[in-house]
């Protein structure tokens, strides 16, 4: 096995000779075999070995295992970094996942503190088969069926699994041949855990049918990883051609997306969600993905869907965005008295007597107002707002839809209303068409509007 391991390391160029590596060692057969194989690489391939160990304090034997590893590393001159998982931190449920989280957090700390660029773990072909089976029965995205990657980024380092081509039996044969000391984890016999049930019952049956089941699983994972890498490259190019990335988020041209075939649109959206959400720890359920696709394909001009965290998709006529929802900003209302001027967003708004000269470059609305209607209120639109016309009223929501004003812009629009909520002007969109004959109880004013250009 040493020759095969040596050829594997050389072929994939897993690390330059002399590179510091951090080897995760549990003292089980797999990690002890990995240590021995690394130690017996030729100088032209051998890394600089550092060892990391976590005592999870879940078994009494863990004290003996830690003591053994301390002596073993000292005898070989390898630095050893170890810690304990506090018993008080053990959860009542989900112990396996919590232990893994603690373990890998410690690995990351050691890598960063000692500037070690590579982390090695002893995952092998049988682990690959078990992981693929677990993810297959659990369901989810096809990318998860790639199971355990030979290498992947980990924090600021690279996580490498150099034993993936080798089966559990090959490793056990090597340990026996080399007479290596190792410790069996008795919890591996607990069939209450899904992985152990697969290991004890399902995998042996599969190997009865096909002895090379583990090797075939590794080969399929490699093929799928290659296909997905090519797909990711193509989808990234398509995403850029059909829109552009925001900081953070994405802006997509609907015309370009709707010209894609159904399959391509699905793959493009999957890649986009992976880059934006999954990569930042925000899961996306298949149901949500289906809803997003349905909204993008539908004839509805506008719509939005909430995603994980604060992320959301907003569709608006000719484009859509996937981005975090902006924080709600509470904008105060303004009061406009005769003879005063107010600045609301880009708008300069004044109310003056009709006898005064109209400023150049301004728009004007003639209004007759009673004292009870003052001061005028400058605010954002509200549900149910209507604009008076010569023959009735028109809902402002309908006006905005007819003019295809995007939803995000609608929330920023300003309007002017009386104290009785009679809307006089939806700024930048439409003004009211009031029929105001001269009345003795009202005063003739002019609303003066000017937009400031940046």
Tab-separated table of C-alpha atoms in Angstrom:
chain	number	residue	atom	x	y	z
A	1	UNK	CA	0.000	0.000	0.000
A	2	UNK	CA	2.951	2.328	0.570
A	3	UNK	CA	3.797	2.238	-3.146
A	4	UNK	CA	0.178	2.949	-4.139
A	5	UNK	CA	-0.047	5.782	-1.621
A	6	UNK	CA	3.227	7.239	-2.872
A	7	UNK	CA	2.022	7.122	-6.483
A	8	UNK	CA	-1.299	8.729	-5.489
A	9	UNK	CA	0.414	11.635	-3.713
A	10	UNK	CA	2.807	12.157	-6.620
A	11	UNK	CA	0.093	11.940	-9.299
A	12	UNK	CA	-2.222	14.479	-7.675
A	13	UNK	CA	0.598	16.657	-6.303
A	14	UNK	CA	-1.296	16.965	-3.036
A	15	UNK	CA	1.433	19.102	-1.412
A	16	UNK	CA	4.979	20.236	-2.177
A	17	UNK	CA	7.716	18.357	-0.276
A	18	UNK	CA	8.382	19.888	3.119
A	19	UNK	CA	5.023	21.655	3.341
A	20	UNK	CA	3.719	21.824	6.929
A	21	UNK	CA	0.566	19.715	7.245
A	22	UNK	CA	-1.784	19.187	10.177
A	23	UNK	CA	-2.899	15.553	10.450
A	24	UNK	CA	-6.177	14.953	12.301
A	25	UNK	CA	-5.626	11.804	14.384
A	26	UNK	CA	-8.251	10.019	16.471
A	27	UNK	CA	-5.911	7.026	17.214
A	28	UNK	CA	-8.244	4.787	15.167
A	29	UNK	CA	-6.832	2.458	12.528
A	30	UNK	CA	-7.433	4.879	9.648
A	31	UNK	CA	-5.650	7.921	11.099
A	32	UNK	CA	-2.776	5.844	12.517
A	33	UNK	CA	-2.282	4.294	9.059
A	34	UNK	CA	-2.259	7.776	7.512
A	35	UNK	CA	0.437	8.933	9.932
A	36	UNK	CA	2.602	5.917	9.152
A	37	UNK	CA	2.154	6.273	5.400
A	38	UNK	CA	3.134	9.943	5.551
A	39	UNK	CA	6.204	9.146	7.641
A	40	UNK	CA	7.394	6.597	5.054
A	41	UNK	CA	7.049	8.816	2.006
A	42	UNK	CA	10.352	9.606	0.303
A	43	UNK	CA	11.903	12.975	1.161
A	44	UNK	CA	10.854	14.320	-2.247
A	45	UNK	CA	7.171	13.816	-1.292
A	46	UNK	CA	7.138	13.890	2.503
A	47	UNK	CA	5.430	16.874	4.199
A	48	UNK	CA	6.372	18.382	7.547
A	49	UNK	CA	4.066	16.496	9.933
A	50	UNK	CA	2.077	18.167	12.715
A	51	UNK	CA	-0.627	16.262	14.600
A	52	UNK	CA	-3.920	17.465	16.069
A	53	UNK	CA	-6.161	15.472	18.433
A	54	UNK	CA	-9.446	16.207	20.207
A	55	UNK	CA	-10.479	14.300	23.320
A	56	UNK	CA	-14.273	14.485	23.131
A	57	UNK	CA	-14.624	13.027	26.657
A	58	UNK	CA	-17.402	10.740	25.479
A	59	UNK	CA	-15.623	7.505	26.460
A	60	UNK	CA	-13.416	6.513	29.384
A	61	UNK	CA	-10.826	5.132	26.937
A	62	UNK	CA	-10.246	8.605	25.473
A	63	UNK	CA	-7.799	9.421	28.318
A	64	UNK	CA	-5.642	6.407	27.432
A	65	UNK	CA	-5.821	7.274	23.714
A	66	UNK	CA	-4.642	10.861	24.324
A	67	UNK	CA	-1.770	9.630	26.511
A	68	UNK	CA	-0.693	7.108	23.863
A	69	UNK	CA	-0.730	9.714	21.096
A	70	UNK	CA	1.316	12.134	23.220
A	71	UNK	CA	4.056	9.504	23.636
A	72	UNK	CA	3.820	8.408	19.988
A	73	UNK	CA	4.284	11.936	18.626
A	74	UNK	CA	7.103	12.683	21.056
A	75	UNK	CA	8.930	9.530	19.926
A	76	UNK	CA	8.670	10.650	16.292
A	77	UNK	CA	9.436	14.309	16.956
A	78	UNK	CA	6.066	15.536	15.676
A	79	UNK	CA	4.395	18.602	17.258
A	80	UNK	CA	1.052	17.617	18.823
A	81	UNK	CA	-1.813	20.046	19.378
A	82	UNK	CA	-4.663	18.698	21.460
A	83	UNK	CA	-7.659	19.855	23.414
A	84	UNK	CA	-10.723	18.524	25.270
A	85	UNK	CA	-14.378	19.049	24.476
A	86	UNK	CA	-15.844	20.257	27.806
A	87	UNK	CA	-18.434	17.864	29.192
A	88	UNK	CA	-20.608	20.861	30.058
A	89	UNK	CA	-20.763	21.684	26.339
A	90	UNK	CA	-22.142	18.255	25.343
A	91	UNK	CA	-25.721	18.633	24.004
A	92	UNK	CA	-28.553	16.274	24.884
A	93	UNK	CA	-29.229	15.639	21.195
A	94	UNK	CA	-27.104	15.857	18.069
A	95	UNK	CA	-23.905	14.936	19.865
A	96	UNK	CA	-22.197	13.641	16.718
A	97	UNK	CA	-22.748	16.869	14.763
A	98	UNK	CA	-21.810	19.057	17.735
A	99	UNK	CA	-18.611	17.054	18.279
A	100	UNK	CA	-17.657	17.492	14.645
A	101	UNK	CA	-18.291	21.231	14.856
A	102	UNK	CA	-16.080	21.545	17.942
A	103	UNK	CA	-13.380	19.394	16.347
A	104	UNK	CA	-13.172	21.344	13.110
A	105	UNK	CA	-13.291	24.680	14.915
A	106	UNK	CA	-10.222	23.610	16.881
A	107	UNK	CA	-8.517	22.437	13.697
A	108	UNK	CA	-9.093	25.880	12.165
A	109	UNK	CA	-7.613	27.605	15.223
A	110	UNK	CA	-4.451	25.494	15.087
A	111	UNK	CA	-4.048	26.030	11.349
A	112	UNK	CA	-4.339	29.790	11.746
A	113	UNK	CA	-2.180	30.126	14.868
A	114	UNK	CA	0.684	28.078	13.457
A	115	UNK	CA	0.275	29.118	9.797
A	116	UNK	CA	-0.157	25.559	8.555
A	117	UNK	CA	-1.603	25.543	5.006
A	118	UNK	CA	-2.904	21.942	4.770
A	119	UNK	CA	-5.224	19.834	6.937
A	120	UNK	CA	-5.240	16.059	6.371
A	121	UNK	CA	-7.995	13.664	7.432
A	122	UNK	CA	-8.155	9.878	7.036
A	123	UNK	CA	-11.443	9.507	5.148
A	124	UNK	CA	-11.354	6.498	2.820
A	125	UNK	CA	-13.416	4.811	0.085
A	126	UNK	CA	-15.838	3.139	2.500
A	127	UNK	CA	-16.509	6.504	4.144
A	128	UNK	CA	-17.267	7.793	0.657
A	129	UNK	CA	-19.771	5.002	-0.008
A	130	UNK	CA	-21.466	5.490	3.376
A	131	UNK	CA	-21.708	9.249	2.853
A	132	UNK	CA	-23.183	8.872	-0.619
A	133	UNK	CA	-25.784	6.418	0.710
A	134	UNK	CA	-26.695	8.743	3.589
A	135	UNK	CA	-27.187	11.701	1.260
A	136	UNK	CA	-29.054	9.625	-1.293
A	137	UNK	CA	-31.675	8.499	1.222
A	138	UNK	CA	-31.831	11.937	2.888
A	139	UNK	CA	-32.559	13.758	-0.379
A	140	UNK	CA	-31.438	17.198	-1.462
A	141	UNK	CA	-29.305	18.769	-4.157
A	142	UNK	CA	-27.342	16.574	-6.557
A	143	UNK	CA	-24.139	18.364	-5.569
A	144	UNK	CA	-24.377	16.625	-2.210
A	145	UNK	CA	-23.930	13.268	-3.943
A	146	UNK	CA	-20.324	14.211	-4.659
A	147	UNK	CA	-19.984	13.295	-0.987
A	148	UNK	CA	-16.387	13.674	0.221
A	149	UNK	CA	-14.159	15.781	-2.018
A	150	UNK	CA	-10.461	14.787	-2.278
A	151	UNK	CA	-9.527	18.422	-1.617
A	152	UNK	CA	-11.464	21.533	-0.737
A	153	UNK	CA	-10.848	24.947	0.813
A	154	UNK	CA	-11.031	25.016	4.606
A	155	UNK	CA	-10.839	28.411	6.297
A	156	UNK	CA	-7.563	29.888	5.005
A	157	UNK	CA	-6.090	26.428	4.333
A	158	UNK	CA	-6.799	23.355	2.163
A	159	UNK	CA	-8.448	20.180	3.458
A	160	UNK	CA	-7.003	17.050	1.813
A	161	UNK	CA	-8.204	13.410	2.098
A	162	UNK	CA	-5.259	11.352	0.747
A	163	UNK	CA	-6.784	7.961	1.678
A	164	UNK	CA	-9.969	8.307	-0.408
A	165	UNK	CA	-8.806	5.813	-3.078
A	166	UNK	CA	-8.267	3.088	-0.455
A	167	UNK	CA	-10.866	0.859	1.205
A	168	UNK	CA	-11.280	0.160	4.897
A	169	UNK	CA	-10.056	-3.395	4.345
A	170	UNK	CA	-6.896	-2.235	2.573
A	171	UNK	CA	-6.148	0.086	5.475
A	172	UNK	CA	-6.775	-2.636	8.069
A	173	UNK	CA	-4.487	-4.981	6.159
A	174	UNK	CA	-1.800	-2.298	6.176
A	175	UNK	CA	-2.187	-1.689	9.920
A	176	UNK	CA	-1.884	-5.417	10.579
A	177	UNK	CA	1.133	-5.770	8.317
A	178	UNK	CA	2.873	-2.817	9.955
A	179	UNK	CA	1.798	-3.930	13.457
A	180	UNK	CA	0.563	-0.436	14.256
A	181	UNK	CA	-1.117	0.273	17.565
A	182	UNK	CA	-4.596	1.738	17.279
A	183	UNK	CA	-7.778	2.024	19.346
A	184	UNK	CA	-11.296	0.935	18.381
A	185	UNK	CA	-14.070	3.431	19.061
A	186	UNK	CA	-16.859	1.349	20.602
A	187	UNK	CA	-19.437	3.953	19.600
A	188	UNK	CA	-18.899	2.793	16.004
A	189	UNK	CA	-20.961	-0.260	16.931
A	190	UNK	CA	-23.974	1.842	17.990
A	191	UNK	CA	-26.508	1.160	15.228
A	192	UNK	CA	-28.784	3.905	16.534
A	193	UNK	CA	-26.628	6.193	14.385
A	194	UNK	CA	-27.489	6.144	10.683
A	195	UNK	CA	-23.892	5.873	9.481
A	196	UNK	CA	-23.239	2.908	11.772
A	197	UNK	CA	-26.397	1.132	10.574
A	198	UNK	CA	-25.231	1.537	7.002
A	199	UNK	CA	-21.723	0.410	7.937
A	200	UNK	CA	-22.841	-2.640	9.877
A	201	UNK	CA	-25.763	-3.826	7.759
A	202	UNK	CA	-26.130	-2.158	4.336
A	203	UNK	CA	-22.540	-1.833	3.103
A	204	UNK	CA	-21.665	-5.501	3.832
A	205	UNK	CA	-24.718	-6.565	1.802
A	206	UNK	CA	-23.670	-4.326	-1.079
A	207	UNK	CA	-20.180	-5.791	-0.996
A	208	UNK	CA	-21.655	-9.270	-1.112
A	209	UNK	CA	-23.331	-8.261	-4.363
A	210	UNK	CA	-20.336	-6.282	-5.660
A	211	UNK	CA	-16.993	-6.487	-3.804
A	212	UNK	CA	-15.824	-3.291	-5.510
A	213	UNK	CA	-18.798	-1.216	-4.301
A	214	UNK	CA	-16.627	1.239	-2.340
A	215	UNK	CA	-14.195	1.722	-5.235
A	216	UNK	CA	-17.098	2.267	-7.622
A	217	UNK	CA	-18.614	4.861	-5.271
A	218	UNK	CA	-15.321	6.755	-5.273
A	219	UNK	CA	-15.143	6.604	-9.080
A	220	UNK	CA	-18.723	7.863	-9.445
A	221	UNK	CA	-18.029	10.693	-7.002
A	222	UNK	CA	-14.985	11.735	-9.040
A	223	UNK	CA	-16.986	11.692	-12.290
A	224	UNK	CA	-19.788	13.710	-10.738
A	225	UNK	CA	-17.295	16.210	-9.320
A	226	UNK	CA	-15.816	16.703	-12.789
A	227	UNK	CA	-19.241	17.195	-14.369
A	228	UNK	CA	-20.219	19.688	-11.694
A	229	UNK	CA	-16.987	21.643	-12.087
A	230	UNK	CA	-17.628	21.984	-15.833
A	231	UNK	CA	-21.271	22.882	-15.172
A	232	UNK	CA	-20.262	25.517	-12.614
A	233	UNK	CA	-17.854	27.111	-15.092
A	234	UNK	CA	-20.528	27.230	-17.808
A	235	UNK	CA	-23.241	28.498	-15.467
A	236	UNK	CA	-20.966	31.232	-14.091
A	237	UNK	CA	-20.381	32.463	-17.647
A	238	UNK	CA	-24.123	32.332	-18.372
A	239	UNK	CA	-24.967	34.257	-15.177
A	240	UNK	CA	-22.587	37.041	-16.169
A	241	UNK	CA	-24.035	37.117	-19.715
A	242	UNK	CA	-27.614	37.294	-18.357
A	243	UNK	CA	-27.086	39.880	-15.634
A	244	UNK	CA	-24.425	40.948	-13.170
A	245	UNK	CA	-23.441	40.293	-9.580
A	246	UNK	CA	-24.120	42.863	-6.877
A	247	UNK	CA	-22.322	43.445	-3.580
A	248	UNK	CA	-23.956	41.321	-2.342
A	249	UNK	CA	-26.514	39.708	-4.622
A	250	UNK	CA	-27.400	39.397	-8.293
A	251	UNK	CA	-29.305	41.425	-10.920
A	252	UNK	CA	-30.816	39.366	-13.752
A	253	UNK	CA	-32.360	40.445	-17.046
A	254	UNK	CA	-35.676	38.596	-17.299
A	255	UNK	CA	-35.656	38.526	-21.094
A	256	UNK	CA	-32.352	36.635	-21.091
A	257	UNK	CA	-33.513	34.210	-18.387
A	258	UNK	CA	-36.811	33.488	-20.084
A	259	UNK	CA	-35.008	32.585	-23.309
A	260	UNK	CA	-33.176	29.757	-21.526
A	261	UNK	CA	-34.483	26.228	-21.790
A	262	UNK	CA	-36.166	24.836	-18.678
A	263	UNK	CA	-33.162	22.662	-17.812
A	264	UNK	CA	-30.611	25.435	-18.302
A	265	UNK	CA	-32.695	27.860	-16.242
A	266	UNK	CA	-32.852	25.305	-13.420
A	267	UNK	CA	-29.088	24.742	-13.476
A	268	UNK	CA	-28.369	28.479	-13.660
A	269	UNK	CA	-30.643	29.227	-10.701
A	270	UNK	CA	-29.139	26.344	-8.708
A	271	UNK	CA	-25.630	27.682	-9.310
A	272	UNK	CA	-26.729	31.208	-8.440
A	273	UNK	CA	-28.350	30.154	-5.174
A	274	UNK	CA	-25.283	28.081	-4.312
A	275	UNK	CA	-22.982	31.060	-4.822
A	276	UNK	CA	-25.162	33.586	-3.036
A	277	UNK	CA	-26.874	31.659	-0.245
A	278	UNK	CA	-25.522	28.153	0.296
A	279	UNK	CA	-21.925	29.396	0.282
A	280	UNK	CA	-22.819	31.882	3.036
A	281	UNK	CA	-24.540	29.299	5.239
A	282	UNK	CA	-28.119	29.966	4.100
A	283	UNK	CA	-29.794	26.733	2.954
A	284	UNK	CA	-32.266	26.667	0.075
A	285	UNK	CA	-35.032	24.055	0.074
A	286	UNK	CA	-36.207	22.390	-3.109
A	287	UNK	CA	-39.690	23.832	-2.538
A	288	UNK	CA	-38.236	27.356	-2.504
A	289	UNK	CA	-36.257	26.680	-5.666
A	290	UNK	CA	-39.432	25.519	-7.430
A	291	UNK	CA	-41.279	28.650	-6.283
A	292	UNK	CA	-38.469	30.872	-7.588
A	293	UNK	CA	-38.501	29.156	-10.973
A	294	UNK	CA	-42.278	29.464	-11.182
A	295	UNK	CA	-42.153	33.192	-10.406
A	296	UNK	CA	-39.394	33.831	-12.971
A	297	UNK	CA	-41.336	31.965	-15.669
A	298	UNK	CA	-44.769	33.376	-14.851
A	299	UNK	CA	-46.451	36.286	-16.617
A	300	UNK	CA	-46.801	38.147	-13.325
A	301	UNK	CA	-44.908	41.419	-13.866
A	302	UNK	CA	-43.921	41.736	-10.217
A	303	UNK	CA	-43.529	39.580	-7.145
A	304	UNK	CA	-41.173	38.661	-4.371
A	305	UNK	CA	-40.245	35.590	-2.333
A	306	UNK	CA	-38.479	35.387	1.014
A	307	UNK	CA	-35.430	33.122	1.271
A	308	UNK	CA	-33.189	32.087	4.159
A	309	UNK	CA	-31.902	34.803	6.464
A	310	UNK	CA	-32.727	38.228	5.099
A	311	UNK	CA	-32.345	37.182	1.454
A	312	UNK	CA	-35.208	37.662	-0.993
A	313	UNK	CA	-35.963	37.494	-4.708
A	314	UNK	CA	-37.727	40.543	-6.133
A	315	UNK	CA	-39.155	40.411	-9.669
A	316	UNK	CA	-39.996	43.745	-11.266
A	317	UNK	CA	-41.113	43.878	-14.914
A	318	UNK	CA	-37.897	43.514	-16.921
A	319	UNK	CA	-35.462	42.354	-14.243
A	320	UNK	CA	-35.136	40.516	-10.945
A	321	UNK	CA	-32.758	40.704	-8.021
A	322	UNK	CA	-31.657	38.211	-5.380
A	323	UNK	CA	-30.181	40.173	-2.499
A	324	UNK	CA	-30.517	40.717	1.251
A	325	UNK	CA	-33.640	42.641	2.178
A	326	UNK	CA	-32.679	46.283	2.932
A	327	UNK	CA	-33.155	47.381	6.501
A	328	UNK	CA	-36.428	49.192	7.069
A	329	UNK	CA	-35.925	52.932	7.176
A	330	UNK	CA	-38.544	54.940	9.014
A	331	UNK	CA	-38.907	58.216	7.147
A	332	UNK	CA	-40.712	61.012	8.972
A	333	UNK	CA	-43.607	62.860	7.441
A	334	UNK	CA	-43.197	66.550	6.706
A	335	UNK	CA	-45.639	69.401	7.323
A	336	UNK	CA	-45.962	72.064	4.641
A	337	UNK	CA	-47.388	75.448	5.672
A	338	UNK	CA	-48.108	78.338	3.309
A	339	UNK	CA	-44.977	80.346	2.603
A	340	UNK	CA	-42.599	77.512	3.470
A	341	UNK	CA	-40.436	75.121	1.443
A	342	UNK	CA	-39.634	71.478	2.319
A	343	UNK	CA	-36.969	69.132	0.952
A	344	UNK	CA	-38.228	65.503	0.701
A	345	UNK	CA	-35.767	63.226	-1.046
A	346	UNK	CA	-34.930	64.821	-4.391
A	347	UNK	CA	-37.989	67.076	-4.280
A	348	UNK	CA	-38.113	70.739	-3.273
A	349	UNK	CA	-41.727	71.469	-2.383
A	350	UNK	CA	-43.249	74.854	-1.629
A	351	UNK	CA	-46.724	76.249	-0.947
A	352	UNK	CA	-47.287	79.886	-1.860
A	353	UNK	CA	-50.120	82.269	-2.474
A	354	UNK	CA	-51.425	82.233	-6.036
A	355	UNK	CA	-50.582	85.924	-6.376
A	356	UNK	CA	-46.849	85.245	-6.220
A	357	UNK	CA	-44.739	84.715	-9.343
A	358	UNK	CA	-44.032	81.131	-10.360
A	359	UNK	CA	-40.312	80.203	-10.022
A	360	UNK	CA	-38.664	79.177	-13.272
A	361	UNK	CA	-38.056	75.489	-13.842
A	362	UNK	CA	-40.804	74.454	-11.443
A	363	UNK	CA	-44.033	72.510	-11.851
A	364	UNK	CA	-47.209	73.914	-10.362
A	365	UNK	CA	-50.628	72.727	-9.149
A	366	UNK	CA	-53.389	75.226	-8.415
A	367	UNK	CA	-55.258	74.348	-5.208
A	368	UNK	CA	-57.942	75.951	-3.025
A	369	UNK	CA	-57.461	75.041	0.621
A	370	UNK	CA	-59.425	75.712	3.785
A	371	UNK	CA	-57.539	76.319	7.070
A	372	UNK	CA	-58.635	72.869	8.332
A	373	UNK	CA	-56.814	71.203	5.439
A	374	UNK	CA	-53.489	72.713	6.510
A	375	UNK	CA	-50.703	72.005	7.008
A	376	UNK	CA	-50.285	69.730	3.999
A	377	UNK	CA	-48.616	66.396	4.731
A	378	UNK	CA	-45.686	65.139	2.648
A	379	UNK	CA	-45.367	61.388	3.131
A	380	UNK	CA	-44.873	58.035	1.437
A	381	UNK	CA	-47.874	56.242	0.041
A	382	UNK	CA	-50.161	54.120	2.200
A	383	UNK	CA	-52.519	51.249	1.481
A	384	UNK	CA	-55.790	52.492	0.036
A	385	UNK	CA	-54.472	55.853	-1.202
A	386	UNK	CA	-56.485	57.235	-4.132
A	387	UNK	CA	-55.827	60.145	-6.459
A	388	UNK	CA	-58.828	62.406	-7.268
A	389	UNK	CA	-59.595	62.728	-10.979
A	390	UNK	CA	-62.226	64.781	-12.802
A	391	UNK	CA	-64.570	61.814	-12.830
A	392	UNK	CA	-63.945	59.906	-9.628
A	393	UNK	CA	-60.765	58.517	-8.108
A	394	UNK	CA	-58.015	56.114	-9.150
A	395	UNK	CA	-56.116	53.862	-6.790
A	396	UNK	CA	-52.481	54.845	-6.598
A	397	UNK	CA	-51.562	51.173	-6.658
A	398	UNK	CA	-53.272	50.889	-10.057
A	399	UNK	CA	-51.502	54.006	-11.352
A	400	UNK	CA	-48.116	52.557	-10.397
A	401	UNK	CA	-48.949	49.228	-12.017
A	402	UNK	CA	-50.074	50.914	-15.249
A	403	UNK	CA	-46.845	52.893	-15.361
A	404	UNK	CA	-44.810	49.759	-14.466
A	405	UNK	CA	-43.060	51.393	-11.541
A	406	UNK	CA	-40.832	48.766	-9.848
A	407	UNK	CA	-41.860	47.694	-6.361
A	408	UNK	CA	-38.643	48.961	-4.753
A	409	UNK	CA	-39.190	52.422	-6.247
A	410	UNK	CA	-42.813	52.529	-5.120
A	411	UNK	CA	-41.754	52.480	-1.488
A	412	UNK	CA	-39.587	55.566	-2.037
A	413	UNK	CA	-42.222	57.730	-3.751
A	414	UNK	CA	-43.474	60.881	-2.046
A	415	UNK	CA	-46.966	62.324	-2.187
A	416	UNK	CA	-48.687	65.431	-0.886
A	417	UNK	CA	-51.997	65.164	0.941
A	418	UNK	CA	-54.306	67.353	3.005
A	419	UNK	CA	-55.039	66.815	6.689
A	420	UNK	CA	-58.064	64.796	5.526
A	421	UNK	CA	-55.731	62.513	3.428
A	422	UNK	CA	-56.956	63.908	0.113
A	423	UNK	CA	-53.998	63.203	-2.179
A	424	UNK	CA	-52.988	66.211	-4.261
A	425	UNK	CA	-49.864	64.992	-5.991
A	426	UNK	CA	-47.949	61.729	-6.419
A	427	UNK	CA	-44.574	63.303	-7.111
A	428	UNK	CA	-42.889	62.307	-10.317
A	429	UNK	CA	-45.903	60.266	-11.409
A	430	UNK	CA	-49.233	62.081	-11.520
A	431	UNK	CA	-51.093	65.012	-9.987
A	432	UNK	CA	-54.739	65.207	-9.013
A	433	UNK	CA	-57.375	66.768	-11.295
A	434	UNK	CA	-59.336	68.741	-8.766
A	435	UNK	CA	-62.322	70.794	-9.844
A	436	UNK	CA	-61.920	73.819	-7.616
A	437	UNK	CA	-64.209	76.746	-8.349
A	438	UNK	CA	-63.449	79.864	-6.382
A	439	UNK	CA	-64.833	79.438	-2.868
A	440	UNK	CA	-65.163	82.138	-0.204
A	441	UNK	CA	-64.076	79.783	2.624
A	442	UNK	CA	-60.904	78.639	0.821
A	443	UNK	CA	-57.686	80.351	-0.206
A	444	UNK	CA	-56.086	79.995	-3.615
A	445	UNK	CA	-52.559	78.544	-3.380
A	446	UNK	CA	-49.942	77.129	-5.706
A	447	UNK	CA	-48.039	73.944	-4.964
A	448	UNK	CA	-44.556	74.461	-6.405
A	449	UNK	CA	-42.478	71.362	-7.147
A	450	UNK	CA	-38.892	71.214	-8.339
A	451	UNK	CA	-36.721	68.124	-8.591
A	452	UNK	CA	-33.112	68.499	-7.578
A	453	UNK	CA	-30.679	66.806	-9.932
A	454	UNK	CA	-27.498	65.332	-8.510
